[in-house]
Coordinates of C-alpha atoms and ligand atoms in Angstrom, one line a residue:
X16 CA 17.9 46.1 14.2
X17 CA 21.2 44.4 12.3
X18 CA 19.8 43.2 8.6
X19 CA 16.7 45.0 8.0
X20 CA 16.5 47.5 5.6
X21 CA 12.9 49.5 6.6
X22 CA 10.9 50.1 9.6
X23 CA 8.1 48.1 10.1
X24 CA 4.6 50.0 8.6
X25 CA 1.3 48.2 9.4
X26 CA -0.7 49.1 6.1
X27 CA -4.2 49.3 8.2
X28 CA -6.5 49.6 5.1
X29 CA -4.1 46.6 3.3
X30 CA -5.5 44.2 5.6
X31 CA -2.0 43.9 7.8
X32 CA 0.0 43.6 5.2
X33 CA 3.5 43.5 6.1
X34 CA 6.2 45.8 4.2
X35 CA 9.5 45.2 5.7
X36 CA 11.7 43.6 3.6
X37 CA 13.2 40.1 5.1
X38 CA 17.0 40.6 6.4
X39 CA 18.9 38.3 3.1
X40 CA 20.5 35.9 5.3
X41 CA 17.1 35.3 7.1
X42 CA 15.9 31.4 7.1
X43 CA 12.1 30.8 6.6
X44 CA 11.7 28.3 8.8
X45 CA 8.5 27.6 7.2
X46 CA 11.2 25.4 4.6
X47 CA 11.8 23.1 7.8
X48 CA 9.1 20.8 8.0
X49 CA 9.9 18.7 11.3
X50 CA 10.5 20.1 14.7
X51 CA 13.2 22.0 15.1
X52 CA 14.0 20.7 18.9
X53 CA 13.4 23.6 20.9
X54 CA 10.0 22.6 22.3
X55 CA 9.8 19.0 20.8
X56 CA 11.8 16.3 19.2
X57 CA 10.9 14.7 15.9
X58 CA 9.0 11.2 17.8
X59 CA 11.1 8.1 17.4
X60 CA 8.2 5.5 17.1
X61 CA 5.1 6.8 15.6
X62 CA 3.8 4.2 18.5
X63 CA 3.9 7.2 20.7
X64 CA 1.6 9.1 19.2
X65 CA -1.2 7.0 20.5
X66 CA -0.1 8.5 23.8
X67 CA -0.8 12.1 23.0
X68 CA -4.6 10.9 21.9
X69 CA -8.1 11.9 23.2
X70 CA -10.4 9.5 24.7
X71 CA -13.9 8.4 23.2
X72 CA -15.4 10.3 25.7
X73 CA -13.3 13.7 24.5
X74 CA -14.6 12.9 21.2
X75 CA -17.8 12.6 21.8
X76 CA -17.9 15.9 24.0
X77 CA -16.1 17.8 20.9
X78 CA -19.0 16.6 18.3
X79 CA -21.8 17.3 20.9
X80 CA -20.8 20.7 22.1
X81 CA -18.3 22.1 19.5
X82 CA -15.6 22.5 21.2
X83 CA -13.3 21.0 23.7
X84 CA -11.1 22.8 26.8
X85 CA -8.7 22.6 29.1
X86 CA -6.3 20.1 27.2
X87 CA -3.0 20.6 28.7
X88 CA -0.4 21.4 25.9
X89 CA 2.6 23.4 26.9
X90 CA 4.6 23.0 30.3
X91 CA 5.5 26.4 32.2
X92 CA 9.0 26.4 31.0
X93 CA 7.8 26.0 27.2
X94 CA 5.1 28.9 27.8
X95 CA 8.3 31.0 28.8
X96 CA 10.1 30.0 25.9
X97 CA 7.2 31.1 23.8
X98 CA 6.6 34.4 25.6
X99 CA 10.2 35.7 25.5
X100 CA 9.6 35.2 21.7
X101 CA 6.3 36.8 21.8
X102 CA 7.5 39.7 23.7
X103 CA 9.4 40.9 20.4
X104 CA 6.5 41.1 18.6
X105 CA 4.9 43.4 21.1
X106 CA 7.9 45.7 21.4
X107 CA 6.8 49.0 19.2
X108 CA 10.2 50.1 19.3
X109 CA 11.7 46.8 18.2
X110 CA 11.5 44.6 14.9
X111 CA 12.3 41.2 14.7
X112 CA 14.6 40.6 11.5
X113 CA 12.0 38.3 9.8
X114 CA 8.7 40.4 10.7
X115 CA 8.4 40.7 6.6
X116 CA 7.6 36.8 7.3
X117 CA 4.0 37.2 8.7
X118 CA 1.5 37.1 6.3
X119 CA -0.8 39.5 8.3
X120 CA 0.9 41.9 11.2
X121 CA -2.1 44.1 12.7
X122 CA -0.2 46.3 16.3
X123 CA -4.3 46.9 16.6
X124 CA -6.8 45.2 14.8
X125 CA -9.4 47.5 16.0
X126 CA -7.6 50.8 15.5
X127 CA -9.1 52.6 19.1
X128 CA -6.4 53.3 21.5
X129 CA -9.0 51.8 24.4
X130 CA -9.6 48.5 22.8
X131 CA -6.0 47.3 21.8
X132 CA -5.8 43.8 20.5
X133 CA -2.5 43.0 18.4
X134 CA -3.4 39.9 15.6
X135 CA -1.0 38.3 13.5
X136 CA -0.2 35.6 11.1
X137 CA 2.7 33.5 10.2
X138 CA 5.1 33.9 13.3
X139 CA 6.0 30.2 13.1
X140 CA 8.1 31.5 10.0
X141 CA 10.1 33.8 12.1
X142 CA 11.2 31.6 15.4
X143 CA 11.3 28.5 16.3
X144 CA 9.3 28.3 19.1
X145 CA 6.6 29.3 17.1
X146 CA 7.5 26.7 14.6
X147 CA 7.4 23.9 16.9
X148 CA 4.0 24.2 17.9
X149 CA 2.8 23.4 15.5
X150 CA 4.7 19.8 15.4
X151 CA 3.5 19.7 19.1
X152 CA 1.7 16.0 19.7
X153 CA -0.3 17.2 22.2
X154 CA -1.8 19.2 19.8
X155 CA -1.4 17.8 16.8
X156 CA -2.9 14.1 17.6
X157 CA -5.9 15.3 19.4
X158 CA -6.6 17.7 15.9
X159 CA -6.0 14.5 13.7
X160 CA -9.2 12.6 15.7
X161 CA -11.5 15.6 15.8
X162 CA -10.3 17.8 12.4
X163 CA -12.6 15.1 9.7
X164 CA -16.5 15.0 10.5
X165 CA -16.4 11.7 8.2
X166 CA -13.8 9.8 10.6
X167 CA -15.1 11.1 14.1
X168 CA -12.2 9.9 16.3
X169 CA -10.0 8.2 13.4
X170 CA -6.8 9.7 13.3
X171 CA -6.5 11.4 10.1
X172 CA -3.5 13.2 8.7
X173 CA -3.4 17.1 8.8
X174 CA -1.8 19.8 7.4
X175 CA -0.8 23.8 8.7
X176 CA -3.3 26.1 7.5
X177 CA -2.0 28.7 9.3
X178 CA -1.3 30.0 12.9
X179 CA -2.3 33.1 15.2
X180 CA -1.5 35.6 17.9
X181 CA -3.8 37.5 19.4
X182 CA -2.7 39.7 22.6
X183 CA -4.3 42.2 24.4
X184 CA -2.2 44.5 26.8
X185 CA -3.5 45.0 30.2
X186 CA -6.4 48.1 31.0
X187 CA -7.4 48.5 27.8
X188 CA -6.7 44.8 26.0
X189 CA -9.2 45.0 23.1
X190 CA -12.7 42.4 22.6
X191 CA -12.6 39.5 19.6
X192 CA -16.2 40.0 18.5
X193 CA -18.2 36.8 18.3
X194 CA -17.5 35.2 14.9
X195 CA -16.9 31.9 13.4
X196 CA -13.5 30.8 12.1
X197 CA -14.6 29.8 8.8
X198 CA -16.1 32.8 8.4
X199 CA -12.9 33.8 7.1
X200 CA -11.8 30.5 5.1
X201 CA -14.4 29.9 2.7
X202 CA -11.0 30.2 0.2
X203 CA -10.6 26.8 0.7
X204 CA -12.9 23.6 1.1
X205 CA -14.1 21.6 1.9
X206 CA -14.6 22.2 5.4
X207 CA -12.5 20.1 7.5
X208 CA -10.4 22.5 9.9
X209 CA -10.0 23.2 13.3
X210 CA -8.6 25.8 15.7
X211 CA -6.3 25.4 18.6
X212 CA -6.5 28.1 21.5
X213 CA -3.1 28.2 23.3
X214 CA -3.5 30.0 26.4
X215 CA 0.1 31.8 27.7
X216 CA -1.5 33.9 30.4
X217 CA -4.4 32.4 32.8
X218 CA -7.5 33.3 31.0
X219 CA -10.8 34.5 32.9
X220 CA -13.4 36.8 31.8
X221 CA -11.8 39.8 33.6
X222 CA -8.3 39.1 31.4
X223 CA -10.8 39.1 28.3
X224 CA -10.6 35.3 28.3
X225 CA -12.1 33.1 25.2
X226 CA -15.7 32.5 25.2
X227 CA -17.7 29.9 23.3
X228 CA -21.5 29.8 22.5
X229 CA -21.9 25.7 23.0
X230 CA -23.6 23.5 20.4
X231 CA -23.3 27.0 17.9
X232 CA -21.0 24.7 15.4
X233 CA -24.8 23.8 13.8
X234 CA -25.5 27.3 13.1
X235 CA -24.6 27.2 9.8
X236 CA -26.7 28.8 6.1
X237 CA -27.3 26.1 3.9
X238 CA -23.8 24.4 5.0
X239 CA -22.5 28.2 4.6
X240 CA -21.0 29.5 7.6
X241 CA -22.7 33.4 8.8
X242 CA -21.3 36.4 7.2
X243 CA -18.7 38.2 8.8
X244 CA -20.4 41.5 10.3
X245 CA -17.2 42.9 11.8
X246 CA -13.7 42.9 10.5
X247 CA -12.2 45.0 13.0
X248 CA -13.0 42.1 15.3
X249 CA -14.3 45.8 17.6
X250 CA -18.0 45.6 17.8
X251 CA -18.5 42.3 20.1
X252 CA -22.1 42.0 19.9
X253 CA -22.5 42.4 15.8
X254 CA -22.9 38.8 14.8
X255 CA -26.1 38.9 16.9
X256 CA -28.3 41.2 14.0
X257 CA -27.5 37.8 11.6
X258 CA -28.9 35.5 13.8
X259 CA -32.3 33.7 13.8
X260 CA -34.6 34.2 16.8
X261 CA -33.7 30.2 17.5
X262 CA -29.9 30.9 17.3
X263 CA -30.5 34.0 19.8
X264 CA -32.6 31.9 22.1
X265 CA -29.9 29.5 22.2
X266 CA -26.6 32.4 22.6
X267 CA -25.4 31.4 26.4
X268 CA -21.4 32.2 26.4
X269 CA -19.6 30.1 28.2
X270 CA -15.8 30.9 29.3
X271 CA -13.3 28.5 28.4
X272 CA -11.4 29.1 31.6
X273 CA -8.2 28.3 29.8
X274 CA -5.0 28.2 32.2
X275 CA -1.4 29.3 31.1
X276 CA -0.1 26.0 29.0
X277 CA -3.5 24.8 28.1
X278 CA -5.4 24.6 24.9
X279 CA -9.0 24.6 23.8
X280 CA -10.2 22.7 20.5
X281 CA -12.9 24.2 18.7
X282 CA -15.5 23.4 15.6
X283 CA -15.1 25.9 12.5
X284 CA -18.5 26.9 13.2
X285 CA -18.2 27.8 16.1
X286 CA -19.2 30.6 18.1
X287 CA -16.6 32.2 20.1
X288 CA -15.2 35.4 20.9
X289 CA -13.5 37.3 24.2
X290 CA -14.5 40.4 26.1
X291 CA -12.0 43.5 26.7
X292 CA -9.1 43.1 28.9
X293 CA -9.7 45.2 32.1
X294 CA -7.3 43.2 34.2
X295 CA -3.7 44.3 35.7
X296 CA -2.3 41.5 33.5
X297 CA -1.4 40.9 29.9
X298 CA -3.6 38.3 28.0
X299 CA -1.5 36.7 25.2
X300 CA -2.7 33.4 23.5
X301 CA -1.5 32.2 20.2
X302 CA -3.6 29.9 17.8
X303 CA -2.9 27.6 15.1
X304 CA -5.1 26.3 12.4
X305 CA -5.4 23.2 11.1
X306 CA -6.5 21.2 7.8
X307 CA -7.4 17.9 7.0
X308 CA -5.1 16.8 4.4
X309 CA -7.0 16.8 0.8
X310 CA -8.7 20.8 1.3
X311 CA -8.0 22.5 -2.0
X312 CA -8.4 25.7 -2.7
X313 CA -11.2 27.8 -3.9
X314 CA -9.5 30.9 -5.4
X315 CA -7.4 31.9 -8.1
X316 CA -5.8 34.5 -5.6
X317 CA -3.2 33.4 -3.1
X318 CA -4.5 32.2 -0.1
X319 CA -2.4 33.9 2.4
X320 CA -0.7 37.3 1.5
X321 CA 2.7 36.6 0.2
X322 CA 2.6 32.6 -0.6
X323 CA 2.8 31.3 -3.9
X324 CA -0.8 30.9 -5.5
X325 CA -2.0 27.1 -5.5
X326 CA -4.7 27.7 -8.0
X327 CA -8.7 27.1 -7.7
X328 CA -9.2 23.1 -6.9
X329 CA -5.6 22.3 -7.1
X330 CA -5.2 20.4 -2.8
X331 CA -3.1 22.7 -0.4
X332 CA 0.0 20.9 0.3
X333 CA 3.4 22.0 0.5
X334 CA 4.2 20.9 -3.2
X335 CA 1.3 22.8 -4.8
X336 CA 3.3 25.9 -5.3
X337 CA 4.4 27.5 -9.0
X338 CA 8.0 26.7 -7.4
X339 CA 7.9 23.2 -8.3
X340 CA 9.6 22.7 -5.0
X341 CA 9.0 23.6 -0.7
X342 CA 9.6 26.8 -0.8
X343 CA 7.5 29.5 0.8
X344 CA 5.4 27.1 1.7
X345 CA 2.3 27.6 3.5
X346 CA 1.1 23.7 4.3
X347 CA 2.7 20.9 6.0
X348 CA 1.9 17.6 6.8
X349 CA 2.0 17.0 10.3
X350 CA 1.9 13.4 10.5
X351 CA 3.3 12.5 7.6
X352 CA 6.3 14.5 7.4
X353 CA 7.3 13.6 11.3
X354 CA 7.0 10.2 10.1
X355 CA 9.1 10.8 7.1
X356 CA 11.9 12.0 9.4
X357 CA 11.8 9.6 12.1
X358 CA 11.9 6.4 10.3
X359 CA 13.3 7.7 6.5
X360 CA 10.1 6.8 4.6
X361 CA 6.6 5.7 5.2
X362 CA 6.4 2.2 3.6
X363 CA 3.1 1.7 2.5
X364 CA 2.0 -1.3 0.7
X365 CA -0.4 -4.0 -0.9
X366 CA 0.0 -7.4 -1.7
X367 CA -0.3 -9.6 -3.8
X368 CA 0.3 -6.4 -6.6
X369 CA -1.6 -8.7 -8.8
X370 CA -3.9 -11.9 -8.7
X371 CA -5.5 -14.5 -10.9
X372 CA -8.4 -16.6 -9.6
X373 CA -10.7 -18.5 -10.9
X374 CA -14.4 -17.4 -11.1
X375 CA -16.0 -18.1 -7.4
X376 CA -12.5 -18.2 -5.6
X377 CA -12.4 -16.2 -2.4
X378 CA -9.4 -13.5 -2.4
X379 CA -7.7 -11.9 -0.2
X380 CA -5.5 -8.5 -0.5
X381 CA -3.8 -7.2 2.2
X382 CA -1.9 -3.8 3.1
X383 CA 0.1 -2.4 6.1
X384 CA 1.7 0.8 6.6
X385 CA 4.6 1.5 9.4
X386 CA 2.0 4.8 10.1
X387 CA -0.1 3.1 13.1
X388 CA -2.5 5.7 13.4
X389 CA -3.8 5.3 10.0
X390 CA -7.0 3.5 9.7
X391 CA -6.6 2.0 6.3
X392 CA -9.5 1.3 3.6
X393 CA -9.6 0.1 0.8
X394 CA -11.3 1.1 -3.1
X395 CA -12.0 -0.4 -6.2
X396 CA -12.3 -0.1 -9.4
X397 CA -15.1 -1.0 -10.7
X398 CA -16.7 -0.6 -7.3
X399 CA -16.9 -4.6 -5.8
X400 CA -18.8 -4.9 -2.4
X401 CA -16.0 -7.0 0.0
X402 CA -15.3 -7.4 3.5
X403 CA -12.9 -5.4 5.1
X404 CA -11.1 -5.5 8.6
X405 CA -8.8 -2.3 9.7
X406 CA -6.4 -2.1 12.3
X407 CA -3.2 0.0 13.5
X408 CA -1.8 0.5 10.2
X409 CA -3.0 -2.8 8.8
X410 CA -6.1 -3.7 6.4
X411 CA -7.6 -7.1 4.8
X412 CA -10.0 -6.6 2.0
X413 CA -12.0 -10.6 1.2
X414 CA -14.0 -10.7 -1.7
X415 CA -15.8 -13.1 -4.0
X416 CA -14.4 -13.7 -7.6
X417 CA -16.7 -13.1 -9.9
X418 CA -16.4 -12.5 -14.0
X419 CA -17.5 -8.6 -13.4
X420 CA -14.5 -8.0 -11.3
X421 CA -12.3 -9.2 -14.1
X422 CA -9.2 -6.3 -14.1
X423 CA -10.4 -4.8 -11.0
X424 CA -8.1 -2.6 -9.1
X425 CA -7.5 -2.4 -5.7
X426 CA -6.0 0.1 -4.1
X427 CA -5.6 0.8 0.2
X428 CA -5.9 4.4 1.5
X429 CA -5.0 6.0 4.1
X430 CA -7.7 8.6 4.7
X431 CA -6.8 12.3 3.3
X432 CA -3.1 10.4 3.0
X433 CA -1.2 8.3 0.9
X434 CA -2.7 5.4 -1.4
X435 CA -1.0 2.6 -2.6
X436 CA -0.2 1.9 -5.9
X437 CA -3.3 -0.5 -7.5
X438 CA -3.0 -3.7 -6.9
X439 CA -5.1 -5.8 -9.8
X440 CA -7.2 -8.8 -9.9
X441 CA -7.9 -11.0 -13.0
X442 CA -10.9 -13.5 -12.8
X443 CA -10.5 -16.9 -15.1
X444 CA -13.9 -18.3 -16.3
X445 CA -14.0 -21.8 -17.8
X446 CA -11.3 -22.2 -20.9
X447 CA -12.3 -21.6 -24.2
X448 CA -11.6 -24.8 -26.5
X449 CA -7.9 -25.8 -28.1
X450 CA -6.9 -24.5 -31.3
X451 CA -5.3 -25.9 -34.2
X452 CA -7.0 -29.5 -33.6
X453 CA -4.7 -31.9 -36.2
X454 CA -4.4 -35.7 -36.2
X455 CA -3.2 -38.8 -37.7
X456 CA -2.3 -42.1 -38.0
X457 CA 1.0 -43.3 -36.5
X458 CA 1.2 -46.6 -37.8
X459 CA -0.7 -49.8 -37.9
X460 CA -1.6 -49.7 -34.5
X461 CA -2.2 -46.1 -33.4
X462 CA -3.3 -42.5 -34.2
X463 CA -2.1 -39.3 -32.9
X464 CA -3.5 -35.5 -32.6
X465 CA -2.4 -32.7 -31.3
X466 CA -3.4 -29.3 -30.5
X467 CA -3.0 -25.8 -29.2
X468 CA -3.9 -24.6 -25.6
X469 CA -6.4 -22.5 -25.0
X470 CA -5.3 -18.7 -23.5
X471 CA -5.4 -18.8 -19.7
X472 CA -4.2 -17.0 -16.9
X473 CA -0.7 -16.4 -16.0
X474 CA -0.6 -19.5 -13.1
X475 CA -3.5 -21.0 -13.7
X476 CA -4.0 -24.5 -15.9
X477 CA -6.5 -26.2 -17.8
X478 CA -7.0 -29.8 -18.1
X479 CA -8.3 -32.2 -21.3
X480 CA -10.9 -34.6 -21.4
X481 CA -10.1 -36.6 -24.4
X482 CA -12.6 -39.2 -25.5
X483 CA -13.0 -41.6 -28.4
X484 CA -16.3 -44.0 -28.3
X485 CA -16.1 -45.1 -24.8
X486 CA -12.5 -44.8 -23.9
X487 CA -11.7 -41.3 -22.2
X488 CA -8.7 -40.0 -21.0
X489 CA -7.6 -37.0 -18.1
X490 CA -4.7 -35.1 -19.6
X491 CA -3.3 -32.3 -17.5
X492 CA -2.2 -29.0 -18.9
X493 CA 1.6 -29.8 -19.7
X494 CA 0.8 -32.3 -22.4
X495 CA -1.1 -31.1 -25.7
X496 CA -0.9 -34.6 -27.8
X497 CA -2.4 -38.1 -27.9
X498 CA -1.3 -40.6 -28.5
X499 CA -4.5 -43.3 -29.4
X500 CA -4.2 -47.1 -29.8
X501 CA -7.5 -49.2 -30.3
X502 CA -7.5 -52.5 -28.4
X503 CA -9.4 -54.0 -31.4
X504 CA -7.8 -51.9 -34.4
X505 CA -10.8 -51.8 -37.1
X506 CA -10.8 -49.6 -40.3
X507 CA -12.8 -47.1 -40.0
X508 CA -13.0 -43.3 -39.2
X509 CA -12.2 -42.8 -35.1
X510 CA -13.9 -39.4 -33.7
X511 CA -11.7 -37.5 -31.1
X512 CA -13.7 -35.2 -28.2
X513 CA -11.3 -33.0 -26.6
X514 CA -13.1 -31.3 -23.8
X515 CA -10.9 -28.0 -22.0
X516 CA -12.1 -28.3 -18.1
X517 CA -10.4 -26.2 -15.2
X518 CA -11.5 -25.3 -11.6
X519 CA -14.1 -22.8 -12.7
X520 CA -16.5 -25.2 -15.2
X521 CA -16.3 -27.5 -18.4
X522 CA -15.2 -25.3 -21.4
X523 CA -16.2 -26.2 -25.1
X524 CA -15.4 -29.5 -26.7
X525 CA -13.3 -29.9 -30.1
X526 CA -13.4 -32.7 -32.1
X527 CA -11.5 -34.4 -35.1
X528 CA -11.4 -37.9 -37.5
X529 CA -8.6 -39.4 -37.7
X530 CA -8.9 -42.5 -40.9
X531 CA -7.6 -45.9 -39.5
X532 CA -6.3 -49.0 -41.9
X533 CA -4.8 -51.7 -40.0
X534 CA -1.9 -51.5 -43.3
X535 CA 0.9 -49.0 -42.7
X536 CA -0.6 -46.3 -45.4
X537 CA -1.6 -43.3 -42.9
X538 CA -4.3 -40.4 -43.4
X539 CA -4.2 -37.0 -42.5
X540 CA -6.6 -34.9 -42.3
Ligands
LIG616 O1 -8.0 35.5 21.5 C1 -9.3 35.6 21.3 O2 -10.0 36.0 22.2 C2 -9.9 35.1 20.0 C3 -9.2 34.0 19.5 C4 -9.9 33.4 18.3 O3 -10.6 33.9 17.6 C5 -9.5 32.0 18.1 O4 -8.8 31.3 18.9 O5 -10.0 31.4 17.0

């Protein structure tokens, strides 16, 4: 074929590793990180999403049994689009000018000519039919409510792990030996992924069809999943010598009876695997793997053949490459980066940025995202228990001002997503006392002090409560002198209170003497 420089060789002892070299003027469409058009358009109001979601009861039947089927996800003309793709693949005698793309290419997994099963990774590199199913809504929202064990249901945002093609010809299609996904992922945690089944052909147990072992997604060793016991994917009854006698007890296959253009959703751990393709007919399904936004890796090696490494703890996302930039990139974020496109930036905010209270106010802190689906929550810092109401995109966080929370910061999430910048809240107790205390006398009638406010909040005032022998005066915040004029002048030493109050409590009191003659001399002290 035009552009490629070597014949395809599948390395069977490299693990599928793929040697031909990329035609130069190939595009990775792993760089284009919205739909490309051909099965689906980037969504104009994330709105819509909502319509693409599973109900409670989907939910619940996910969590219970480990797995859900049958979710329509592809029309007929989309599966034919798909398939004339897929048929390249197949074609021994034919290679696609970005086969170099795949991260794993096996023609037969098992390596016996009567048990044929071609698996691959990484077509949605290579066309873009393949790429855009992964950006499919109908997949893509129902993974976002079932991909998070802590936010059953709540829709949170996802990223590509990686996708899948497994085909198996007719007469002698090959078996996928029971297994569980994550089996194969441990490489990255925590576990929060999930795999979508495409069927292309009609799957029944004669066309070696998917199976899954209900409620298996609790089989698990100390939170570990069970070991792999056959690579080859060849020897379909292998996983059963790791099993306990329980687990065995409990091993009742169940078909997925997948149709052409439907999907099945399943747990991690779950058990599932497909018996050999007798049939007349081809069986081709692809697969594609999600993760819930925040999974890091748990290697120093690269996590897919070919892809830069994101090193050991560092979170798989499509910046976490050596590159700097979105290049080669094996992670996308499904939600995010559709919304990105559709409406040129998430906006994603909290308000008010910053807020001073008095001690025992009630506050308020608010933030809003134009991302419906997210469920937003809030966190502070130091921890401060509040009450919190979520809602399409929107939050309210209410809590009590106390001294501790002095400098708190508030920040709103969106789960696995974005956070906001930290918003900050500053608590103001009673005032300390005024400073710099002097006074006087004016003349023969009057005496005069003045002082220096005490520090208080940006916005927030203090009051004086001046008082000499029985007279006592309310002075608001904007005036820092007196001006004192006996009714009965006497000579004699006059004591000044000067109490700092504000909505919180009484602060300290300050005094002075001022000396008063009823002749003009003055004293200062
Ligand atoms: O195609 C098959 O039978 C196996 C597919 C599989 O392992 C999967 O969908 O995770």
């Amino acid at each position: 074929m035009e552009g490629v420089k070597e014949q395809y060789v599948n390395k069977e002892h490299e693990k599928g590793r793929v040697d031909v070299t990329v035609a130069e003027d190939f595009h990775d469409l792993s760089l284009e990180h919205q739909p490309l058009g051909t099965l689906c358009s980037p969504i104009k109001d994330p709105a819509q999403w909502s319509s693409y979601a599973l109900s409670q009861e989907q939910v619940d039947q996910y969590w219970r049994d480990g797995y859900l089927s049958g979710i329509r996800v592809l029309t007929d003309e989309q599966c034919e689009l798909i398939l004339n793709d897929y048929q390249i693949f197949l074609d021994k005698e034919k290679v696609h000018p970005g086969h170099g793309l795949f991260y794993e290419f096996h023609r037969n997994q098992s390596g016996l000519s009567d048990n044929v099963l071609l698996h691959a990774l990484g077509q949605w590199r290579i066309t873009k039919a393949f790429h855009d199913i992964c950006f499919l809504p109908q997949i893509s929202v129902p993974s976002s409510q079932l991909i998070d064990p802590d936010n059953k249901g709540g829709q949170v945002p996802i990223r590509l792990w990686h996708d899948q093609l497994f085909s198996k010809p007719p007469k002698h299609g090959g078996v996928v030996a029971w297994h569980q996904d994550y089996s194969y992922w441990t490489r990255t945690k925590p576990m929060k992924h999930l795999t979508i089944h495409i069927a292309l052909d009609d799957q029944t147990p004669e066309t070696g069809g998917l199976h899954f072992v209900p409620e298996s997604h609790r089989w698990s060793r100390n939170g570990n999943p069970l070991p792999i016991t056959d690579a080859t994917f060849g020897d379909m009854e292998s996983l059963k010598k790791v099993l306990t006698e329980e687990e065995f007890a409990q091993f009742k296959p169940v078909p997925s009876g997948l149709k052409r253009g439907h999907a099945s959703f399943h747990h991690p751990l779950m058990v599932h695997g497909s018996y050999a393709n007798k049939s007349e007919r081809p069986r081709r399904a692809c697969v594609v793997n999600y993760i819930a936004d925040g999974v890091w890796s748990d290697t120093n090696e690269p996590l897919l053949n070919g892809v830069p490494l994101i090193e050991k703890q560092n979170s798989i996302t499509s910046e976490a490459t050596e590159m700097g930039k979105i290049i080669l990139s094996i992670a996308i974020n499904v939600f995010f980066l559709m919304n990105t496109y559709v409406s040129g930036s998430i906006s994603f905010t909290i308000a008010p940025e910053t807020q001073y209270v008095y001690v025992n106010d009630t506050v308020t802190f608010e933030c809003a995202t134009n991302v419906t689906l997210y469920h937003l929550s809030f966190v502070t810092n130091p921890s401060v228990v509040g009450s919190e109401l979520s809602s399409g995109g929107m939050a309210s966080l209410s809590l009590r001002a106390t001294s501790e929370v002095n400098g708190t910061e508030v920040t709103c999430n969106a789960p696995n997503g974005p956070t906001t910048e930290p918003a900050y809240l500053y608590v103001q107790g009673p005032p300390d006392s005024v400073s710099s205390l002097t006074g006087y006398q004016l003349d023969s009638c009057c005496m005069f002090i003045r002082w220096y406010p005490p520090f208080t909040l940006p916005g927030l005032t203090v009051q004086y409560i001046i008082s000499v022998g029985t007279d006592q005066q309310y002075l608001n915040d904007s005036i820092t002198n007196y001006t004192y004029c006996p009714m009965n002048p006497t000579n004699k030493q006059y004591l000044f209170n000067i109490k700092t109050t504000n909505k919180a409590g009484n602060g300290s009191t300050s005094n002075i003497t001022v000396g008063f003659q009823s002749t003009s001399s003055s004293v200062l002290y």
